[in-house]
PDB file of N, CA and C in Angstrom:
ATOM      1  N   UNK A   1     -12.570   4.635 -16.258  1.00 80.00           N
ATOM      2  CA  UNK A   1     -12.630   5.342 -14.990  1.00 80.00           C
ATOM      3  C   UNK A   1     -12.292   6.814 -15.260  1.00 80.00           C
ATOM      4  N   UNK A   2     -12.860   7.529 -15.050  1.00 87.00           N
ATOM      5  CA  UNK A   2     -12.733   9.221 -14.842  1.00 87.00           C
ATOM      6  C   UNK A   2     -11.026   9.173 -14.031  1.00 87.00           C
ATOM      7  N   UNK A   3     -10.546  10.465 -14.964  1.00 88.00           N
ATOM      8  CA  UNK A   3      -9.535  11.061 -14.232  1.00 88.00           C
ATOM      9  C   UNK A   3      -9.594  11.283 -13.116  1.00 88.00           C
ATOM     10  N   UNK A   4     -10.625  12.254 -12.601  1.00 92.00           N
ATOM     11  CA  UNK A   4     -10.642  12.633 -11.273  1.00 92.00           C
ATOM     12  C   UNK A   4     -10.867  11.510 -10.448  1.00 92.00           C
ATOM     13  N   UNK A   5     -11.364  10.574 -10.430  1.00 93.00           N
ATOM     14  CA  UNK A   5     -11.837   9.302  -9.538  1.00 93.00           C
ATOM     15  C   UNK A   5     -10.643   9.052  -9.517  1.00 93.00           C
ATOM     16  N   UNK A   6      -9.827   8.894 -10.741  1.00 93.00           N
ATOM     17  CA  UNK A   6      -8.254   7.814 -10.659  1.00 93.00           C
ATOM     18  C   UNK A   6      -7.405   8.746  -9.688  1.00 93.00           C
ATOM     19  N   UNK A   7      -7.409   9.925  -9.910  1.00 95.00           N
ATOM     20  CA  UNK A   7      -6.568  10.808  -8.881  1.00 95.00           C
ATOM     21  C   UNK A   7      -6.995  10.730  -7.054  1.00 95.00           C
ATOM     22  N   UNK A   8      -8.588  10.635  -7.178  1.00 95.00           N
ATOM     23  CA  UNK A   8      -8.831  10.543  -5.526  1.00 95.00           C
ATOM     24  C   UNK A   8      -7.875   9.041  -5.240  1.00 95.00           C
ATOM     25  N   UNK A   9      -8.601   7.798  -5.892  1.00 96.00           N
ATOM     26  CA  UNK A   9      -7.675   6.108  -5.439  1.00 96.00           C
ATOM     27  C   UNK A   9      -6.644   6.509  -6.015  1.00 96.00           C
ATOM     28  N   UNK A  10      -5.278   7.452  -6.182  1.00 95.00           N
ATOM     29  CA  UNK A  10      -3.883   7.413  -6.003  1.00 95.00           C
ATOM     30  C   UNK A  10      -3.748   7.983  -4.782  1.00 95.00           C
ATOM     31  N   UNK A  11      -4.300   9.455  -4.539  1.00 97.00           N
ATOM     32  CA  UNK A  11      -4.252  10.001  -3.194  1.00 97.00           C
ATOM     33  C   UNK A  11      -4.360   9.069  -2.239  1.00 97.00           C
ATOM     34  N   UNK A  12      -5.507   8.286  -2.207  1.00 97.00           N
ATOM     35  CA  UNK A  12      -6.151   7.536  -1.242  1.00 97.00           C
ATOM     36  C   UNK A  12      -4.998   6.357  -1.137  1.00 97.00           C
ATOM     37  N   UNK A  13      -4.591   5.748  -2.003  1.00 97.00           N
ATOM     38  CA  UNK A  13      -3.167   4.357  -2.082  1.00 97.00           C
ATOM     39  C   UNK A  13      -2.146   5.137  -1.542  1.00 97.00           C
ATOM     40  N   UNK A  14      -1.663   6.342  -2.053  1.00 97.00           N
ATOM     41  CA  UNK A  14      -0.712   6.897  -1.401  1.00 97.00           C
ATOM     42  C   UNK A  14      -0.637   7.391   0.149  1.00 97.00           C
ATOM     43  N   UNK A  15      -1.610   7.509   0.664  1.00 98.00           N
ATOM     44  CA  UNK A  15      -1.414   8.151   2.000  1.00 98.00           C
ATOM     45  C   UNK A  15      -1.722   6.412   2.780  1.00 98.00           C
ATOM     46  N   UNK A  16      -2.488   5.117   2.357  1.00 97.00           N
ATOM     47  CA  UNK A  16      -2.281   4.185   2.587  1.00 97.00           C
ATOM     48  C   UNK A  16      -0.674   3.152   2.863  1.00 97.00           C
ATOM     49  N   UNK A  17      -0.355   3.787   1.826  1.00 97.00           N
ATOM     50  CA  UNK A  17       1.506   3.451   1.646  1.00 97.00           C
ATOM     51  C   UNK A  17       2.100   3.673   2.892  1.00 97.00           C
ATOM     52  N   UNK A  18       1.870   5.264   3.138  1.00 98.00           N
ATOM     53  CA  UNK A  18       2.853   5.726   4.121  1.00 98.00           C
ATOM     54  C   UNK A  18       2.287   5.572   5.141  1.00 98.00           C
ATOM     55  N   UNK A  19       0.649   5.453   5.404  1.00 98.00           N
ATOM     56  CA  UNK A  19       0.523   4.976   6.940  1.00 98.00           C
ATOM     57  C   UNK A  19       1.178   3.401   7.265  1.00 98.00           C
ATOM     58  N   UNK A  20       1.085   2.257   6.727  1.00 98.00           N
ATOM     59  CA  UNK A  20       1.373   1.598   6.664  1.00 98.00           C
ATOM     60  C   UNK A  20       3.157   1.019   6.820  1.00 98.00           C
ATOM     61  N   UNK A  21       3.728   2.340   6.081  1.00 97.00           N
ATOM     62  CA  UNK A  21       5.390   2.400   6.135  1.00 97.00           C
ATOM     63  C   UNK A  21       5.318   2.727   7.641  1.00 97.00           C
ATOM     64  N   UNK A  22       4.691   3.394   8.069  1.00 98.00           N
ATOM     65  CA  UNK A  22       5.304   4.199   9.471  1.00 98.00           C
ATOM     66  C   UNK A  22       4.838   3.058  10.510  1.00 98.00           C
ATOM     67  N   UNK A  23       3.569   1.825  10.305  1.00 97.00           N
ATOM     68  CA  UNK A  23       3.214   1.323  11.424  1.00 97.00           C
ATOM     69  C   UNK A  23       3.876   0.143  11.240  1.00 97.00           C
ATOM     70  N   UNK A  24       4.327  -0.258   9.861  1.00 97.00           N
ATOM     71  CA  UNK A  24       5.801  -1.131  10.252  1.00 97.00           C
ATOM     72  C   UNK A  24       7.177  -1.012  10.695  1.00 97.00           C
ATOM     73  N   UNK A  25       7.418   0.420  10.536  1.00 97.00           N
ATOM     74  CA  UNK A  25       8.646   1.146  11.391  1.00 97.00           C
ATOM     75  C   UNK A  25       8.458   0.904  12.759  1.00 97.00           C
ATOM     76  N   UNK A  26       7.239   0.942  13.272  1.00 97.00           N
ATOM     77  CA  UNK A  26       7.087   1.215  14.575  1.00 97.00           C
ATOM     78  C   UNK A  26       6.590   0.036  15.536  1.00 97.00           C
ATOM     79  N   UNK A  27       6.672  -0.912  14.635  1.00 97.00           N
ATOM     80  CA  UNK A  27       6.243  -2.380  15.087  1.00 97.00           C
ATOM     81  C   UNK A  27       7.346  -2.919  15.617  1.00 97.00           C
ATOM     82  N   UNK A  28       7.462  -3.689  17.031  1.00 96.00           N
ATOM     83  CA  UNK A  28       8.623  -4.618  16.965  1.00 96.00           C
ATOM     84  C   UNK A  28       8.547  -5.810  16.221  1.00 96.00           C
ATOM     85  N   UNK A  29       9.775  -6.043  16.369  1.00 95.00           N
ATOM     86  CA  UNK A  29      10.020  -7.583  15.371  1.00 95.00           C
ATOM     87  C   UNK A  29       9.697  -8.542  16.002  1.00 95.00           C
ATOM     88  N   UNK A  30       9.576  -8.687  16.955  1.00 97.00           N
ATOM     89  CA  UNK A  30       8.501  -9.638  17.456  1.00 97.00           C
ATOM     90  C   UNK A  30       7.369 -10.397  17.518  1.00 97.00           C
ATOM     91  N   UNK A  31       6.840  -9.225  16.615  1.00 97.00           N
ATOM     92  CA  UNK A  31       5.634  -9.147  16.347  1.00 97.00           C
ATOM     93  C   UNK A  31       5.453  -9.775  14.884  1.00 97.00           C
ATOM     94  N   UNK A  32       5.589 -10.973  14.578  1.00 96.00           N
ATOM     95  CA  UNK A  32       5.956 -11.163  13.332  1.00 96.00           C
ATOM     96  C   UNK A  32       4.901 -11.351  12.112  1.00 96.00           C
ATOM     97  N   UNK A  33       3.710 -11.701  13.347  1.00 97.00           N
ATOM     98  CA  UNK A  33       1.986 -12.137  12.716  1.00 97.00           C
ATOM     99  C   UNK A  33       1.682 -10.682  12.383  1.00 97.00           C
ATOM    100  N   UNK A  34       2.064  -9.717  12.539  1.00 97.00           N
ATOM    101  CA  UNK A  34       1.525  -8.188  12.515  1.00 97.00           C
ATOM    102  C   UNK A  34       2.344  -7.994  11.286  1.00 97.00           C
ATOM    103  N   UNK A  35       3.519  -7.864  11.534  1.00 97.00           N
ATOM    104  CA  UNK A  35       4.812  -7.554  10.702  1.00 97.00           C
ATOM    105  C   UNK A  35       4.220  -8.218   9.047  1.00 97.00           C
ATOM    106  N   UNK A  36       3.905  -9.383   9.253  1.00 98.00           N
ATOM    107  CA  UNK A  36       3.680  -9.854   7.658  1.00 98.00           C
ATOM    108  C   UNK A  36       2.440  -9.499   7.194  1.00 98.00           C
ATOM    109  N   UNK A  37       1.369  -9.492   8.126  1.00 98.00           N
ATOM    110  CA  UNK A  37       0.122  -8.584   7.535  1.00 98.00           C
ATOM    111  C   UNK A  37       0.094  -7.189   7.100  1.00 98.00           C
ATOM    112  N   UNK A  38       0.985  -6.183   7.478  1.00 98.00           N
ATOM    113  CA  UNK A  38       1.400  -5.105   7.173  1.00 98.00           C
ATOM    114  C   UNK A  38       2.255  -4.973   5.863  1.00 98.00           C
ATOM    115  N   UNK A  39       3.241  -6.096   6.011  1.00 97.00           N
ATOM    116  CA  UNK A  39       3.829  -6.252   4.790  1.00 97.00           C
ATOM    117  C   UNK A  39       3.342  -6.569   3.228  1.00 97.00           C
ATOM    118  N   UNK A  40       2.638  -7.291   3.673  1.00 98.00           N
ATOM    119  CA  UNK A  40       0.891  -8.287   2.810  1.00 98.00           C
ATOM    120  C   UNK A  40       0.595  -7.159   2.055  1.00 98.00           C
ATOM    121  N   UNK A  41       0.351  -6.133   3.021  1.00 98.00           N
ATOM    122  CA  UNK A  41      -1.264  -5.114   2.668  1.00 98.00           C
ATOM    123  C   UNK A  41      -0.352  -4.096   1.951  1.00 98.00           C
ATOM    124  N   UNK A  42       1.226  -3.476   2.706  1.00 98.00           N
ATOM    125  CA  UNK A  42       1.973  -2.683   1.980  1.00 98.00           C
ATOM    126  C   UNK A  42       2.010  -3.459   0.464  1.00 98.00           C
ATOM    127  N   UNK A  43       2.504  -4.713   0.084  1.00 97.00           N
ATOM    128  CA  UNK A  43       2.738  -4.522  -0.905  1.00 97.00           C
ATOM    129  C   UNK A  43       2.041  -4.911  -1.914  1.00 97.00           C
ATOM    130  N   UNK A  44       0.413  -4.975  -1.590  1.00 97.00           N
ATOM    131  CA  UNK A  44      -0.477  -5.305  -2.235  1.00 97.00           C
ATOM    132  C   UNK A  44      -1.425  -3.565  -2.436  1.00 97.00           C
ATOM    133  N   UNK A  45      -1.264  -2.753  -1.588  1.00 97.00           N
ATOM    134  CA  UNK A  45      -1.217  -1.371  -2.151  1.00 97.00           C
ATOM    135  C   UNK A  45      -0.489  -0.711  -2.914  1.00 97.00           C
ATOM    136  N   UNK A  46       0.924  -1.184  -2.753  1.00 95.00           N
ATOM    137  CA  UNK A  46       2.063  -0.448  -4.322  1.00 95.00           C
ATOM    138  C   UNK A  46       1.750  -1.319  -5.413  1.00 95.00           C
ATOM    139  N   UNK A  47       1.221  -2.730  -5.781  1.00 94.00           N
ATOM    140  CA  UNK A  47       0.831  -3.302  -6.741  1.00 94.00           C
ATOM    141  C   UNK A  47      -0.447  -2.009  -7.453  1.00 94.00           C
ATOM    142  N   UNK A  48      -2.011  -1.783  -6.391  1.00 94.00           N
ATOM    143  CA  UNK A  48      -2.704  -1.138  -7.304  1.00 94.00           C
ATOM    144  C   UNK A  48      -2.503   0.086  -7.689  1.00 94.00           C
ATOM    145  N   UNK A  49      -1.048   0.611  -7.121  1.00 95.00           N
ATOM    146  CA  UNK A  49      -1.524   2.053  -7.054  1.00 95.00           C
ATOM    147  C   UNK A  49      -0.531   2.090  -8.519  1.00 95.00           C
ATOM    148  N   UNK A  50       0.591   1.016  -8.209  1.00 94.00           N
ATOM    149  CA  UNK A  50       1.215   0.998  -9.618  1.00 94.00           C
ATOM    150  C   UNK A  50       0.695   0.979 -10.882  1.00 94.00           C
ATOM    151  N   UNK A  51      -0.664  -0.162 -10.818  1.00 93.00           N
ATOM    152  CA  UNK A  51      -1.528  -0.052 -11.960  1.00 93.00           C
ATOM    153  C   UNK A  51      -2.491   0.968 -12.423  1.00 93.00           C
ATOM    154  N   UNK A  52      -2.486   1.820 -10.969  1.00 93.00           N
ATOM    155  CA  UNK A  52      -2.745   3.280 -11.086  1.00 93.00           C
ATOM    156  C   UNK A  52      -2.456   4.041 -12.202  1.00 93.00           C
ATOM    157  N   UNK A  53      -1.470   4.256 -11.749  1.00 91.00           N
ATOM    158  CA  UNK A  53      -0.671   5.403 -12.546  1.00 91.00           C
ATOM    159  C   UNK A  53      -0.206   4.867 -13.629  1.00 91.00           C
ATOM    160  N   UNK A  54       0.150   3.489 -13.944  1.00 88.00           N
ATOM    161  CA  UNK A  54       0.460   2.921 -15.518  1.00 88.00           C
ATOM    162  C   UNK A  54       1.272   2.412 -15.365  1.00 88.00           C
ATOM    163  N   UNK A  55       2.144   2.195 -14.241  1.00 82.00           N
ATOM    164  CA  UNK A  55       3.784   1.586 -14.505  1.00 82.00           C
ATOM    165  C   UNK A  55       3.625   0.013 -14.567  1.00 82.00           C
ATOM    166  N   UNK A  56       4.468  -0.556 -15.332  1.00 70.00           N
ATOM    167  CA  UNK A  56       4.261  -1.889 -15.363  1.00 70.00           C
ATOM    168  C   UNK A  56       4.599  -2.574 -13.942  1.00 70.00           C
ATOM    169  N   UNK A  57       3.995  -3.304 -13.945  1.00 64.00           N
ATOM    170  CA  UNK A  57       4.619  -4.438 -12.376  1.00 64.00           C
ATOM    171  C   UNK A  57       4.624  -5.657 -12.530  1.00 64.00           C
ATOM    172  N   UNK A  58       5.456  -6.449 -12.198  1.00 65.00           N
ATOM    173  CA  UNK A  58       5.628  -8.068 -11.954  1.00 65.00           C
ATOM    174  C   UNK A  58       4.844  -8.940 -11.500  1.00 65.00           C
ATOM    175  N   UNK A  59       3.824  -9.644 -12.045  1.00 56.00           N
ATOM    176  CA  UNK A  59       2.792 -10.479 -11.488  1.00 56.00           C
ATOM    177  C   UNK A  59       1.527 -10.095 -11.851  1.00 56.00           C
TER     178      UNK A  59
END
């Protein structure tokens, strides 16, 4: 994969991260079917973005 491509999908995982951080901040807990799909997707975006950039990850 080209550098530059790998830099747009980190940008692109990263601003994914934090939308995602902020719409589980802002979720009630109530909401628990939302809450774990958000959670799902958050931490299945720090998995690729980890393999992104090179850091090892668990699984």
């Amino acid at each position: 994969m080209s550098k530059s491509k790998k830099q747009v999908l980190i940008k692109a995982y990263e601003a994914t991260e934090v939308s995602l951080q902020q719409r589980i901040a802002s979720t009630p807990v109530n909401q628990a079917k939302q809450l774990l799909h958000d959670f799902t997707q958050l931490y299945r975006t720090q998995g690729k973005l980890a393999r992104l950039k090179g850091v090892s990850v668990n699984g």
